[in-house]
Coordinates of C-alpha atoms in Angstrom, one line a residue:
M760 CA -192.2 -58.0 -131.1
E761 CA -191.6 -58.2 -134.7
N762 CA -193.8 -57.0 -137.3
H763 CA -195.2 -59.7 -139.4
N764 CA -196.7 -59.7 -142.6
Y765 CA -199.7 -62.4 -142.6
F766 CA -200.1 -62.7 -146.3
S767 CA -197.3 -65.2 -148.0
P768 CA -196.7 -64.9 -151.5
S769 CA -198.2 -68.5 -151.7
Y770 CA -201.3 -66.7 -152.8
S771 CA -199.4 -64.3 -155.3
D772 CA -200.1 -64.1 -159.2
A773 CA -197.6 -66.7 -160.6
S774 CA -197.0 -64.3 -163.2
S775 CA -196.3 -60.8 -161.9
G776 CA -195.6 -61.5 -158.3
Q777 CA -198.3 -59.5 -156.7
Y778 CA -200.5 -60.3 -153.8
A779 CA -204.1 -61.1 -154.7
L780 CA -206.1 -61.2 -151.6
P781 CA -209.4 -63.0 -152.2
S782 CA -212.5 -60.8 -152.1
N783 CA -214.0 -62.3 -149.0
A784 CA -210.8 -62.7 -147.3
A785 CA -209.8 -59.2 -148.0
M786 CA -213.2 -57.4 -146.6
F787 CA -212.5 -60.0 -143.3
V788 CA -209.3 -58.5 -142.8
A789 CA -210.5 -54.9 -143.2
S790 CA -213.2 -55.7 -141.0
S791 CA -210.7 -57.3 -138.1
T792 CA -208.2 -54.5 -138.1
S793 CA -211.1 -51.2 -138.4
S794 CA -211.3 -49.1 -135.1
S795 CA -215.3 -49.8 -135.2
S796 CA -216.6 -52.4 -133.6
P797 CA -215.1 -55.6 -132.8
S798 CA -218.2 -57.6 -134.6
L799 CA -217.7 -58.9 -137.9
S800 CA -220.7 -58.2 -140.0
R801 CA -221.7 -60.2 -143.1
P802 CA -219.6 -59.7 -146.1
D803 CA -221.1 -57.7 -148.3
Y804 CA -220.4 -58.8 -152.0
A805 CA -221.3 -55.5 -153.6
K806 CA -218.6 -53.3 -152.2
T807 CA -217.4 -50.4 -154.4
P808 CA -213.8 -50.2 -156.1
M809 CA -212.9 -47.2 -153.3
D810 CA -213.8 -50.2 -150.8
Y811 CA -211.0 -52.6 -152.2
A812 CA -208.5 -50.0 -152.6
N813 CA -208.6 -49.1 -148.7
V814 CA -208.6 -52.6 -148.1
L815 CA -205.4 -53.2 -150.1
Q816 CA -204.0 -49.9 -148.7
Q817 CA -204.2 -51.2 -145.0
I818 CA -202.4 -54.0 -146.4
M819 CA -199.7 -52.4 -148.0
N820 CA -199.7 -50.1 -144.3
I821 CA -198.8 -53.1 -142.3
S822 CA -194.7 -52.9 -143.2
T823 CA -194.6 -49.2 -141.5
Q824 CA -196.9 -50.4 -138.2
S825 CA -195.3 -49.8 -135.4
L826 CA -194.3 -52.9 -133.1
D827 CA -196.9 -52.3 -130.6
E828 CA -199.5 -51.1 -133.3
A829 CA -198.9 -54.5 -135.3
Q830 CA -199.0 -56.5 -131.6
S831 CA -202.3 -55.3 -130.8
R832 CA -204.1 -56.1 -134.4
K833 CA -202.4 -59.4 -134.5
Q834 CA -204.0 -60.0 -130.9
A835 CA -207.1 -58.7 -132.2
L836 CA -207.0 -60.8 -135.6
N837 CA -206.3 -64.1 -133.4
S838 CA -209.0 -63.5 -130.9
H839 CA -211.4 -62.6 -133.5
S840 CA -214.4 -64.9 -133.4
M841 CA -214.4 -65.4 -137.5
K842 CA -210.6 -66.3 -137.5
P843 CA -211.0 -70.0 -137.7
A844 CA -213.6 -69.4 -140.9
L845 CA -210.6 -67.1 -142.3
Y846 CA -208.2 -70.1 -142.0
Q847 CA -210.8 -72.5 -143.4
V848 CA -210.7 -69.8 -146.7
L849 CA -207.3 -69.8 -146.9
M850 CA -207.0 -73.7 -146.7
E851 CA -209.5 -73.7 -149.5
I852 CA -207.5 -71.4 -152.0
K853 CA -204.4 -73.2 -151.3
D854 CA -206.1 -76.7 -152.3
R855 CA -207.5 -75.8 -154.9
T856 CA -204.7 -74.0 -156.6
A857 CA -201.9 -76.3 -155.8
L858 CA -199.7 -73.9 -155.1
A859 CA -198.2 -75.0 -152.1
L860 CA -196.6 -78.3 -152.6
R861 CA -193.8 -79.0 -155.3
N862 CA -194.3 -82.7 -155.5
T863 CA -192.1 -83.1 -158.7
Q864 CA -189.3 -81.2 -157.1
E865 CA -186.8 -84.1 -156.2
E866 CA -183.9 -83.9 -153.2
E867 CA -181.0 -82.4 -155.0
P868 CA -177.8 -84.6 -154.7
P869 CA -174.3 -82.8 -152.6
D870 CA -172.7 -80.3 -154.5
P871 CA -169.8 -82.2 -155.9
Q872 CA -167.2 -79.1 -155.7
I873 CA -167.9 -79.5 -151.8
V874 CA -167.4 -83.2 -151.6
R875 CA -164.2 -82.6 -153.3
L876 CA -163.1 -79.8 -151.0
D877 CA -164.6 -81.8 -147.7
N878 CA -162.4 -85.0 -148.8
M879 CA -159.0 -82.6 -149.0
L880 CA -159.8 -80.9 -145.8
I881 CA -160.3 -84.4 -144.1
A882 CA -156.9 -86.0 -146.0
E883 CA -155.1 -82.9 -144.6
G884 CA -156.4 -83.1 -141.4
V885 CA -157.8 -79.7 -141.5
A886 CA -161.2 -81.0 -140.9
G887 CA -162.4 -84.0 -138.9
P888 CA -162.2 -85.6 -135.7
E889 CA -158.3 -85.4 -135.3
K890 CA -156.9 -82.4 -133.5
A891 CA -153.6 -82.7 -134.1
G892 CA -153.3 -82.4 -137.6
S893 CA -153.0 -84.7 -140.6
A894 CA -151.3 -88.0 -139.8
A895 CA -150.7 -88.7 -143.7
A896 CA -149.5 -85.1 -143.9
N897 CA -147.2 -85.8 -140.8
A898 CA -146.3 -89.2 -142.1
M899 CA -145.3 -87.5 -145.9
V900 CA -143.3 -84.8 -144.3
A901 CA -141.3 -87.4 -141.7
A902 CA -140.6 -89.3 -145.2
G903 CA -139.3 -86.5 -146.7
V904 CA -137.1 -85.9 -143.6
S905 CA -135.7 -89.5 -144.0
A906 CA -134.8 -89.4 -147.6
S907 CA -133.5 -86.1 -147.7
S908 CA -131.3 -87.0 -144.7
R909 CA -130.3 -90.2 -146.6
A910 CA -129.7 -87.9 -149.8
S911 CA -128.2 -85.0 -148.4
P912 CA -126.5 -85.2 -145.0
G913 CA -125.8 -81.7 -143.3
S914 CA -128.5 -80.4 -145.5
D915 CA -130.6 -78.1 -143.4
F916 CA -134.0 -79.7 -145.6
G917 CA -136.2 -81.8 -143.9
S918 CA -135.1 -81.5 -140.5
P919 CA -136.9 -81.5 -137.4
I920 CA -137.4 -77.8 -137.1
E921 CA -139.2 -77.7 -140.3
H922 CA -141.0 -80.8 -139.4
S923 CA -142.3 -79.2 -136.4
E924 CA -143.0 -75.6 -138.3
Y925 CA -144.9 -77.2 -140.8
R926 CA -147.1 -79.1 -138.2
N927 CA -147.6 -75.9 -136.5
K928 CA -148.8 -73.7 -139.6
L929 CA -150.9 -76.8 -140.5
A930 CA -152.4 -76.4 -136.9
Q931 CA -153.0 -72.9 -137.0
I932 CA -154.7 -73.1 -140.5
R933 CA -157.1 -75.7 -139.0
Q934 CA -157.8 -73.4 -135.7
I935 CA -158.6 -70.5 -138.2
Y936 CA -160.9 -72.7 -140.5
Q937 CA -162.8 -74.6 -137.5
T938 CA -163.3 -71.0 -135.9
E939 CA -164.9 -69.5 -139.2
L940 CA -166.8 -72.7 -139.4
E941 CA -168.2 -72.3 -136.2
K942 CA -169.1 -68.9 -137.1
Y943 CA -171.2 -69.9 -140.1
E944 CA -172.8 -72.7 -138.7
Q945 CA -173.8 -70.1 -135.8
A946 CA -175.2 -67.7 -138.4
C947 CA -177.0 -70.7 -140.2
S948 CA -178.6 -72.1 -137.5
E949 CA -180.1 -68.4 -136.1
F950 CA -180.9 -67.6 -139.8
T951 CA -182.8 -70.5 -139.8
N952 CA -184.7 -70.6 -136.5
H953 CA -185.7 -66.8 -137.0
V954 CA -187.5 -68.0 -139.8
L955 CA -188.5 -71.2 -138.2
N956 CA -190.1 -68.4 -135.8
L957 CA -191.7 -66.6 -138.4
L958 CA -193.6 -69.6 -140.3
N959 CA -194.8 -70.9 -136.5
E960 CA -196.3 -67.4 -136.1
Q961 CA -197.8 -67.1 -139.5
G962 CA -199.0 -70.9 -139.3
R963 CA -201.7 -69.5 -137.0
T964 CA -203.4 -67.6 -139.6
R965 CA -202.4 -69.1 -142.8
P966 CA -201.7 -72.8 -143.4
I967 CA -198.1 -73.8 -143.7
S968 CA -197.7 -78.0 -144.3
P969 CA -194.5 -79.5 -142.7
K970 CA -193.3 -80.0 -146.1
E971 CA -193.4 -76.5 -146.8
I972 CA -191.2 -75.6 -143.9
E973 CA -188.8 -78.2 -144.7
R974 CA -188.1 -76.7 -148.1
M975 CA -187.8 -73.6 -147.0
V976 CA -184.9 -74.8 -144.3
N977 CA -183.5 -76.1 -147.4
I978 CA -183.4 -73.3 -149.4
I979 CA -181.6 -71.3 -146.4
H980 CA -179.2 -73.5 -146.4
K981 CA -178.5 -73.9 -150.1
K982 CA -178.0 -70.0 -149.7
F983 CA -175.8 -70.5 -146.9
S984 CA -173.8 -73.0 -148.7
S985 CA -171.6 -70.5 -151.2
I986 CA -170.2 -69.0 -148.1
Q987 CA -169.2 -72.2 -146.9
M988 CA -167.7 -73.5 -149.9
Q989 CA -165.8 -69.6 -150.1
L990 CA -164.2 -71.0 -146.8
K991 CA -163.3 -74.4 -147.7
Q992 CA -161.7 -73.3 -151.1
S993 CA -159.9 -70.6 -149.2
T994 CA -158.4 -73.4 -146.8
C995 CA -157.9 -75.6 -149.6
E996 CA -155.5 -73.0 -151.1
A997 CA -153.9 -72.2 -147.9
V998 CA -153.2 -75.6 -147.6
M999 CA -151.9 -76.1 -150.7
I1000 CA -149.4 -73.2 -150.6
L1001 CA -148.1 -74.8 -147.0
R1002 CA -147.5 -78.0 -149.1
S1003 CA -145.6 -76.4 -151.7
R1004 CA -143.6 -74.5 -149.3
F1005 CA -142.3 -77.1 -147.1
L1006 CA -143.5 -80.6 -148.7
D1007 CA -142.3 -79.7 -151.9
A1008 CA -139.0 -77.8 -151.3
R1009 CA -137.1 -81.1 -151.8
R1010 CA -137.5 -80.4 -155.4
K1011 CA -135.2 -77.7 -155.1
R1012 CA -131.6 -77.5 -155.5
R1013 CA -130.1 -77.5 -152.1
N1014 CA -126.3 -76.8 -151.0
F1015 CA -124.5 -80.3 -150.1
S1016 CA -122.7 -80.9 -147.3
K1017 CA -119.0 -79.1 -147.0
T1018 CA -117.7 -83.0 -147.2
A1019 CA -119.4 -84.0 -150.2
T1020 CA -118.4 -80.1 -152.0
E1021 CA -114.5 -81.5 -150.9
V1022 CA -114.8 -84.6 -152.3
L1023 CA -116.5 -83.7 -155.5
N1024 CA -114.2 -80.5 -156.3
E1025 CA -111.1 -82.6 -155.9
Y1026 CA -112.3 -85.1 -158.5
F1027 CA -113.0 -82.6 -160.9
Y1028 CA -110.1 -80.6 -160.6
S1029 CA -108.0 -83.9 -160.9
H1030 CA -109.7 -84.6 -164.2
L1031 CA -109.7 -81.3 -165.6
S1032 CA -108.8 -82.5 -168.9
N1033 CA -112.1 -84.3 -169.0
P1034 CA -114.5 -83.3 -166.4
Y1035 CA -116.8 -86.2 -167.2
P1036 CA -117.2 -88.7 -164.9
S1037 CA -118.3 -92.4 -166.0
E1038 CA -121.3 -94.0 -164.7
E1039 CA -119.0 -95.9 -162.2
A1040 CA -117.6 -92.8 -160.7
K1041 CA -120.4 -91.1 -160.5
E1042 CA -121.7 -94.6 -158.3
E1043 CA -118.6 -94.2 -156.3
L1044 CA -118.8 -90.5 -155.8
A1045 CA -122.7 -91.1 -154.9
R1046 CA -121.6 -93.5 -152.2
K1047 CA -119.2 -91.1 -150.7
C1048 CA -121.2 -88.2 -150.7
G1049 CA -124.4 -90.1 -149.6
I1050 CA -126.5 -88.5 -152.4
T1051 CA -128.0 -89.8 -155.7
V1052 CA -126.4 -90.0 -159.1
S1053 CA -128.9 -87.9 -160.5
Q1054 CA -127.4 -85.1 -158.1
I1055 CA -124.0 -86.2 -159.1
S1056 CA -124.6 -85.5 -162.7
N1057 CA -126.2 -81.8 -162.2
W1058 CA -123.3 -81.0 -160.1
F1059 CA -120.9 -81.8 -162.6
G1060 CA -123.0 -79.9 -165.3
N1061 CA -123.1 -77.1 -163.2
K1062 CA -119.6 -77.1 -162.2
R1063 CA -118.6 -77.3 -165.8
I1064 CA -120.8 -74.5 -166.5
R1065 CA -119.0 -72.2 -163.8
Y1066 CA -115.6 -73.4 -164.8
K1067 CA -116.1 -72.0 -168.1
K1068 CA -117.8 -68.3 -167.0
N1069 CA -115.3 -67.6 -164.8
I1070 CA -111.8 -69.6 -166.1
G1071 CA -109.7 -67.1 -163.7
K1072 CA -111.4 -68.2 -160.3
A1073 CA -111.6 -71.3 -161.4
Q1074 CA -107.8 -71.3 -162.1
E1075 CA -107.1 -70.4 -158.6
E1076 CA -109.3 -72.9 -157.3
A1077 CA -108.0 -75.9 -159.2
N1078 CA -104.4 -74.8 -158.3
M1079 CA -105.5 -75.3 -154.4
Y1080 CA -106.8 -78.4 -154.9
A1081 CA -103.8 -79.3 -157.0
A1082 CA -101.6 -78.3 -153.6
K1083 CA -103.9 -80.5 -151.6
K1084 CA -103.9 -83.4 -153.8
L1085 CA -99.9 -83.0 -153.8
R1086 CA -100.0 -82.8 -149.9
K1087 CA -102.2 -85.8 -149.6
D1088 CA -100.0 -87.7 -152.1
N1089 CA -96.8 -87.0 -150.2
A1090 CA -98.2 -87.8 -147.3
E1091 CA -99.3 -91.1 -148.1

């Protein structure tokens, strides 16, 4: 059995935070916890300061009592004939001091940061009912696969293997998130139930209203929400890293297919005196290679730079393509 403190901070001095037990209630506790006769004599309001010091010392000793001793004293208090009178005194004090209810406190709106994180996790398929990952994310990957296949045939980007790997990684992130979220919810529920049990137990001795219990539950959930926010934040970061690796990879330069490279090199070396194709030529090359005009422009720009940096090796490559062109012309 747990050791309970039956005196709430609701009756504390607002400025000092120290417990201040009313004299009649304090003398009642002293009498009920005394080892003498269980009968309660009429309170003596002429107690000396030493008597009050003894009462306060007994209250302070509650936290050091053994479980058996605490259980015994609690049973003695609950079965005491004057317990209803003590409860009534505490109720009157509570009503008079008006510390129990805070009617001016309004319900706080949801944390906007948690709302944003929830929306992102739902959009990515990490949170929510869907178990197979995000349909939107999968569609985006599929679109990347299709666009990449049209733009660069033979490229390994956007392949079904990469698509499957993305979904597997996303499923792993979802599994980790769901597991950790269950642990968080279980810990929050267990702690909340523990506090509710304590309040219900203390409610047998001191007045505790349902609104007070509800407010305490809200405080607990607010404390735990910081842990939940950290979990969601780290999960969102993991999803963004995954998206950057797989979905945004098409922004990076990729090697063209062997056929496309051959076509571009042939054009470059056959126009070595002026390796600046016109817009019409770029469109024709883009059609032949299955890539975009922008990629054609980038390729020629990089090719001219590489040619100037290594003129010797480039000259050998130029001779090779010139010989290929000559053989091709002779064959025709």
